[in-house]
Amino acid sequence: YGTSSNPLKADILIENPIDQPGDSVSSISWSPNNKNRLFICSSWDSNVRLYKLHDSALERKITLETIYDLEDPALCTDWKEDSSIVFA
């Protein structure tokens, strides 16, 4: 995404603090289905978050799709091959 003339273009921030992990990120996994542009993020706050990347000529942002609340921190994440199930 970044270029030598605009290296900051490579960064996309989750702007709403409520949508950000509340503690250190332990894992990020991209959906095997590239059309979805989804990724999951686990963190030490015992949540797994599902995000969607919007990257077009008109907008460039990350939105929170859902949060899965766990009893303990999730240390790793992965997807089923067809992107239908998330493992944490």
Short mmCIF file of N, CA and C in Angstrom, two decimals:
data_model
loop_
_atom_site.label_atom_id
_atom_site.label_comp_id
_atom_site.label_asym_id
_atom_site.label_seq_id
_atom_site.Cartn_x
_atom_site.Cartn_y
_atom_site.Cartn_z
N TYR A 1 0.80 -1.20 0.00
CA TYR A 1 0.00 0.00 0.00
C TYR A 1 0.85 1.27 0.00
N GLY A 2 1.91 1.27 0.74
CA GLY A 2 2.73 2.47 0.84
C GLY A 2 3.58 2.70 -0.39
N THR A 3 3.98 3.92 -0.58
CA THR A 3 4.89 4.26 -1.65
C THR A 3 6.02 5.08 -1.06
N SER A 4 7.11 5.22 -1.80
CA SER A 4 8.22 6.01 -1.29
C SER A 4 7.85 7.49 -1.18
N SER A 5 6.91 7.94 -2.02
CA SER A 5 6.50 9.34 -1.94
C SER A 5 5.49 9.59 -0.81
N ASN A 6 4.80 8.55 -0.37
CA ASN A 6 3.81 8.69 0.71
C ASN A 6 3.84 7.44 1.59
N PRO A 7 4.86 7.28 2.44
CA PRO A 7 4.98 6.06 3.24
C PRO A 7 3.87 5.91 4.27
N LEU A 8 3.23 7.01 4.69
CA LEU A 8 2.17 6.91 5.69
C LEU A 8 0.87 6.33 5.12
N LYS A 9 0.76 6.28 3.81
CA LYS A 9 -0.43 5.72 3.20
C LYS A 9 -0.58 4.24 3.55
N ALA A 10 0.48 3.60 3.98
CA ALA A 10 0.43 2.19 4.34
C ALA A 10 -0.35 1.95 5.61
N ASP A 11 -0.49 2.96 6.46
CA ASP A 11 -1.16 2.79 7.74
C ASP A 11 -2.65 3.09 7.63
N ILE A 12 -3.44 2.20 8.19
CA ILE A 12 -4.88 2.43 8.32
C ILE A 12 -5.21 2.23 9.79
N LEU A 13 -5.80 3.21 10.41
CA LEU A 13 -6.09 3.15 11.83
C LEU A 13 -7.54 2.79 12.09
N ILE A 14 -7.77 2.13 13.21
CA ILE A 14 -9.12 1.93 13.72
C ILE A 14 -9.42 3.17 14.53
N GLU A 15 -10.22 4.05 13.97
CA GLU A 15 -10.38 5.40 14.52
C GLU A 15 -11.18 5.45 15.82
N ASN A 16 -12.22 4.65 15.94
CA ASN A 16 -13.06 4.68 17.14
C ASN A 16 -12.39 3.89 18.26
N PRO A 17 -11.99 4.52 19.37
CA PRO A 17 -11.32 3.81 20.46
C PRO A 17 -12.13 2.64 21.02
N ILE A 18 -13.44 2.71 20.95
CA ILE A 18 -14.28 1.62 21.45
C ILE A 18 -14.08 0.36 20.61
N ASP A 19 -13.74 0.51 19.34
CA ASP A 19 -13.54 -0.63 18.44
C ASP A 19 -12.14 -1.24 18.53
N GLN A 20 -11.23 -0.59 19.23
CA GLN A 20 -9.86 -1.06 19.35
C GLN A 20 -9.75 -2.09 20.47
N PRO A 21 -8.79 -3.02 20.37
CA PRO A 21 -8.56 -3.95 21.47
C PRO A 21 -8.21 -3.19 22.75
N GLY A 22 -8.66 -3.70 23.88
CA GLY A 22 -8.42 -3.06 25.15
C GLY A 22 -7.10 -3.43 25.79
N ASP A 23 -6.36 -4.34 25.16
CA ASP A 23 -5.07 -4.77 25.68
C ASP A 23 -4.21 -5.20 24.49
N SER A 24 -3.05 -5.76 24.77
CA SER A 24 -2.12 -6.15 23.71
C SER A 24 -2.73 -7.17 22.76
N VAL A 25 -2.46 -7.00 21.47
CA VAL A 25 -2.91 -7.94 20.45
C VAL A 25 -2.03 -9.17 20.49
N SER A 26 -2.66 -10.34 20.48
CA SER A 26 -1.90 -11.60 20.51
C SER A 26 -1.87 -12.29 19.16
N SER A 27 -2.83 -11.98 18.28
CA SER A 27 -2.87 -12.65 16.98
C SER A 27 -3.74 -11.87 16.01
N ILE A 28 -3.36 -11.91 14.74
CA ILE A 28 -4.17 -11.37 13.65
C ILE A 28 -4.17 -12.41 12.54
N SER A 29 -5.35 -12.73 12.01
CA SER A 29 -5.46 -13.71 10.92
C SER A 29 -6.41 -13.17 9.86
N TRP A 30 -5.94 -13.17 8.62
CA TRP A 30 -6.77 -12.72 7.50
C TRP A 30 -7.62 -13.87 6.99
N SER A 31 -8.83 -13.56 6.55
CA SER A 31 -9.73 -14.55 5.97
C SER A 31 -9.10 -15.15 4.72
N PRO A 32 -9.20 -16.47 4.55
CA PRO A 32 -8.69 -17.09 3.32
C PRO A 32 -9.42 -16.60 2.07
N ASN A 33 -10.65 -16.12 2.25
CA ASN A 33 -11.43 -15.59 1.13
C ASN A 33 -11.10 -14.10 0.97
N ASN A 34 -10.25 -13.77 0.03
CA ASN A 34 -9.80 -12.38 -0.15
C ASN A 34 -10.92 -11.41 -0.51
N LYS A 35 -12.00 -11.90 -1.10
CA LYS A 35 -13.10 -11.01 -1.47
C LYS A 35 -13.75 -10.39 -0.24
N ASN A 36 -13.77 -11.12 0.88
CA ASN A 36 -14.39 -10.62 2.10
C ASN A 36 -13.60 -9.48 2.74
N ARG A 37 -12.30 -9.50 2.60
CA ARG A 37 -11.40 -8.52 3.21
C ARG A 37 -11.63 -8.43 4.72
N LEU A 38 -11.76 -9.59 5.35
CA LEU A 38 -11.99 -9.69 6.78
C LEU A 38 -10.74 -10.18 7.49
N PHE A 39 -10.57 -9.73 8.74
CA PHE A 39 -9.53 -10.32 9.57
C PHE A 39 -10.02 -10.38 11.01
N ILE A 40 -9.45 -11.33 11.75
CA ILE A 40 -9.78 -11.47 13.16
C ILE A 40 -8.56 -11.09 13.98
N CYS A 41 -8.83 -10.57 15.14
CA CYS A 41 -7.78 -10.07 16.03
C CYS A 41 -8.09 -10.55 17.44
N SER A 42 -7.19 -11.29 18.04
CA SER A 42 -7.36 -11.68 19.44
C SER A 42 -6.45 -10.81 20.30
N SER A 43 -6.86 -10.65 21.54
CA SER A 43 -6.06 -9.81 22.44
C SER A 43 -6.17 -10.33 23.87
N TRP A 44 -5.34 -9.76 24.71
CA TRP A 44 -5.29 -10.16 26.11
C TRP A 44 -6.49 -9.66 26.91
N ASP A 45 -7.40 -8.91 26.30
CA ASP A 45 -8.61 -8.47 27.01
C ASP A 45 -9.74 -9.51 26.92
N SER A 46 -9.41 -10.72 26.48
CA SER A 46 -10.35 -11.85 26.39
C SER A 46 -11.42 -11.65 25.33
N ASN A 47 -11.09 -10.90 24.28
CA ASN A 47 -12.02 -10.70 23.17
C ASN A 47 -11.36 -11.08 21.85
N VAL A 48 -12.18 -11.55 20.94
CA VAL A 48 -11.76 -11.75 19.55
C VAL A 48 -12.65 -10.83 18.72
N ARG A 49 -12.04 -9.98 17.94
CA ARG A 49 -12.77 -9.01 17.13
C ARG A 49 -12.66 -9.36 15.65
N LEU A 50 -13.78 -9.20 14.96
CA LEU A 50 -13.83 -9.41 13.52
C LEU A 50 -13.92 -8.04 12.86
N TYR A 51 -12.94 -7.73 12.01
CA TYR A 51 -12.87 -6.44 11.33
C TYR A 51 -13.01 -6.63 9.83
N LYS A 52 -13.44 -5.57 9.17
CA LYS A 52 -13.50 -5.54 7.71
C LYS A 52 -12.68 -4.37 7.20
N LEU A 53 -11.87 -4.64 6.19
CA LEU A 53 -11.05 -3.61 5.55
C LEU A 53 -11.80 -3.06 4.35
N HIS A 54 -11.98 -1.74 4.34
CA HIS A 54 -12.57 -1.03 3.20
C HIS A 54 -11.42 -0.25 2.56
N ASP A 55 -11.05 -0.66 1.37
CA ASP A 55 -9.91 -0.03 0.71
C ASP A 55 -10.25 0.19 -0.76
N SER A 56 -10.74 1.37 -1.06
CA SER A 56 -11.09 1.71 -2.43
C SER A 56 -10.62 3.12 -2.72
N ALA A 57 -10.91 3.59 -3.89
CA ALA A 57 -10.53 4.96 -4.25
C ALA A 57 -11.29 5.98 -3.41
N LEU A 58 -12.47 5.60 -2.91
CA LEU A 58 -13.30 6.54 -2.15
C LEU A 58 -13.09 6.49 -0.65
N GLU A 59 -12.75 5.32 -0.11
CA GLU A 59 -12.58 5.22 1.33
C GLU A 59 -11.49 4.21 1.68
N ARG A 60 -10.88 4.46 2.81
CA ARG A 60 -9.82 3.59 3.31
C ARG A 60 -9.96 3.54 4.82
N LYS A 61 -10.61 2.47 5.31
CA LYS A 61 -10.82 2.39 6.75
C LYS A 61 -11.04 0.94 7.17
N ILE A 62 -11.03 0.73 8.48
CA ILE A 62 -11.30 -0.57 9.07
C ILE A 62 -12.52 -0.40 9.97
N THR A 63 -13.49 -1.30 9.81
CA THR A 63 -14.68 -1.25 10.66
C THR A 63 -14.79 -2.53 11.47
N LEU A 64 -15.27 -2.40 12.68
CA LEU A 64 -15.52 -3.54 13.54
C LEU A 64 -16.85 -4.17 13.14
N GLU A 65 -16.83 -5.47 12.85
CA GLU A 65 -18.05 -6.18 12.47
C GLU A 65 -18.72 -6.81 13.69
N THR A 66 -17.93 -7.46 14.56
CA THR A 66 -18.49 -8.07 15.76
C THR A 66 -17.37 -8.37 16.76
N ILE A 67 -17.77 -8.60 18.00
CA ILE A 67 -16.83 -8.97 19.07
C ILE A 67 -17.32 -10.27 19.70
N TYR A 68 -16.39 -11.20 19.90
CA TYR A 68 -16.66 -12.44 20.61
C TYR A 68 -15.98 -12.34 21.97
N ASP A 69 -16.76 -12.43 23.03
CA ASP A 69 -16.24 -12.32 24.39
C ASP A 69 -15.91 -13.71 24.90
N LEU A 70 -14.68 -13.91 25.35
CA LEU A 70 -14.23 -15.20 25.86
C LEU A 70 -13.98 -15.10 27.36
N GLU A 71 -13.85 -16.24 28.02
CA GLU A 71 -13.57 -16.24 29.45
C GLU A 71 -12.12 -15.91 29.75
N ASP A 72 -11.22 -16.27 28.83
CA ASP A 72 -9.79 -16.06 29.01
C ASP A 72 -9.21 -15.44 27.74
N PRO A 73 -8.00 -14.88 27.83
CA PRO A 73 -7.38 -14.31 26.63
C PRO A 73 -7.17 -15.36 25.54
N ALA A 74 -7.41 -14.99 24.32
CA ALA A 74 -7.13 -15.85 23.17
C ALA A 74 -5.73 -15.53 22.68
N LEU A 75 -4.89 -16.54 22.58
CA LEU A 75 -3.50 -16.32 22.20
C LEU A 75 -3.25 -16.48 20.71
N CYS A 76 -4.16 -17.18 20.02
CA CYS A 76 -3.98 -17.35 18.58
C CYS A 76 -5.36 -17.46 17.93
N THR A 77 -5.39 -17.20 16.62
CA THR A 77 -6.63 -17.27 15.86
C THR A 77 -6.37 -17.92 14.51
N ASP A 78 -7.42 -18.45 13.93
CA ASP A 78 -7.32 -19.02 12.58
C ASP A 78 -8.72 -19.14 12.00
N TRP A 79 -8.77 -19.41 10.72
CA TRP A 79 -10.03 -19.53 9.98
C TRP A 79 -10.16 -20.94 9.42
N LYS A 80 -11.40 -21.41 9.28
CA LYS A 80 -11.66 -22.59 8.48
C LYS A 80 -11.37 -22.22 7.03
N GLU A 81 -10.96 -23.19 6.25
CA GLU A 81 -10.51 -22.92 4.88
C GLU A 81 -11.52 -22.15 4.04
N ASP A 82 -12.82 -22.37 4.28
CA ASP A 82 -13.85 -21.66 3.49
C ASP A 82 -14.32 -20.37 4.16
N SER A 83 -13.65 -19.94 5.22
CA SER A 83 -13.93 -18.70 5.95
C SER A 83 -15.27 -18.72 6.70
N SER A 84 -15.84 -19.89 6.91
CA SER A 84 -17.15 -19.97 7.57
C SER A 84 -17.05 -20.04 9.09
N ILE A 85 -15.88 -20.40 9.62
CA ILE A 85 -15.69 -20.54 11.06
C ILE A 85 -14.37 -19.92 11.47
N VAL A 86 -14.40 -19.27 12.64
CA VAL A 86 -13.19 -18.68 13.23
C VAL A 86 -12.82 -19.52 14.45
N PHE A 87 -11.52 -19.78 14.62
CA PHE A 87 -11.03 -20.51 15.77
C PHE A 87 -10.17 -19.60 16.64
N ALA A 88 -10.35 -19.69 17.94
CA ALA A 88 -9.53 -18.90 18.86
C ALA A 88 -9.25 -19.73 20.10
#
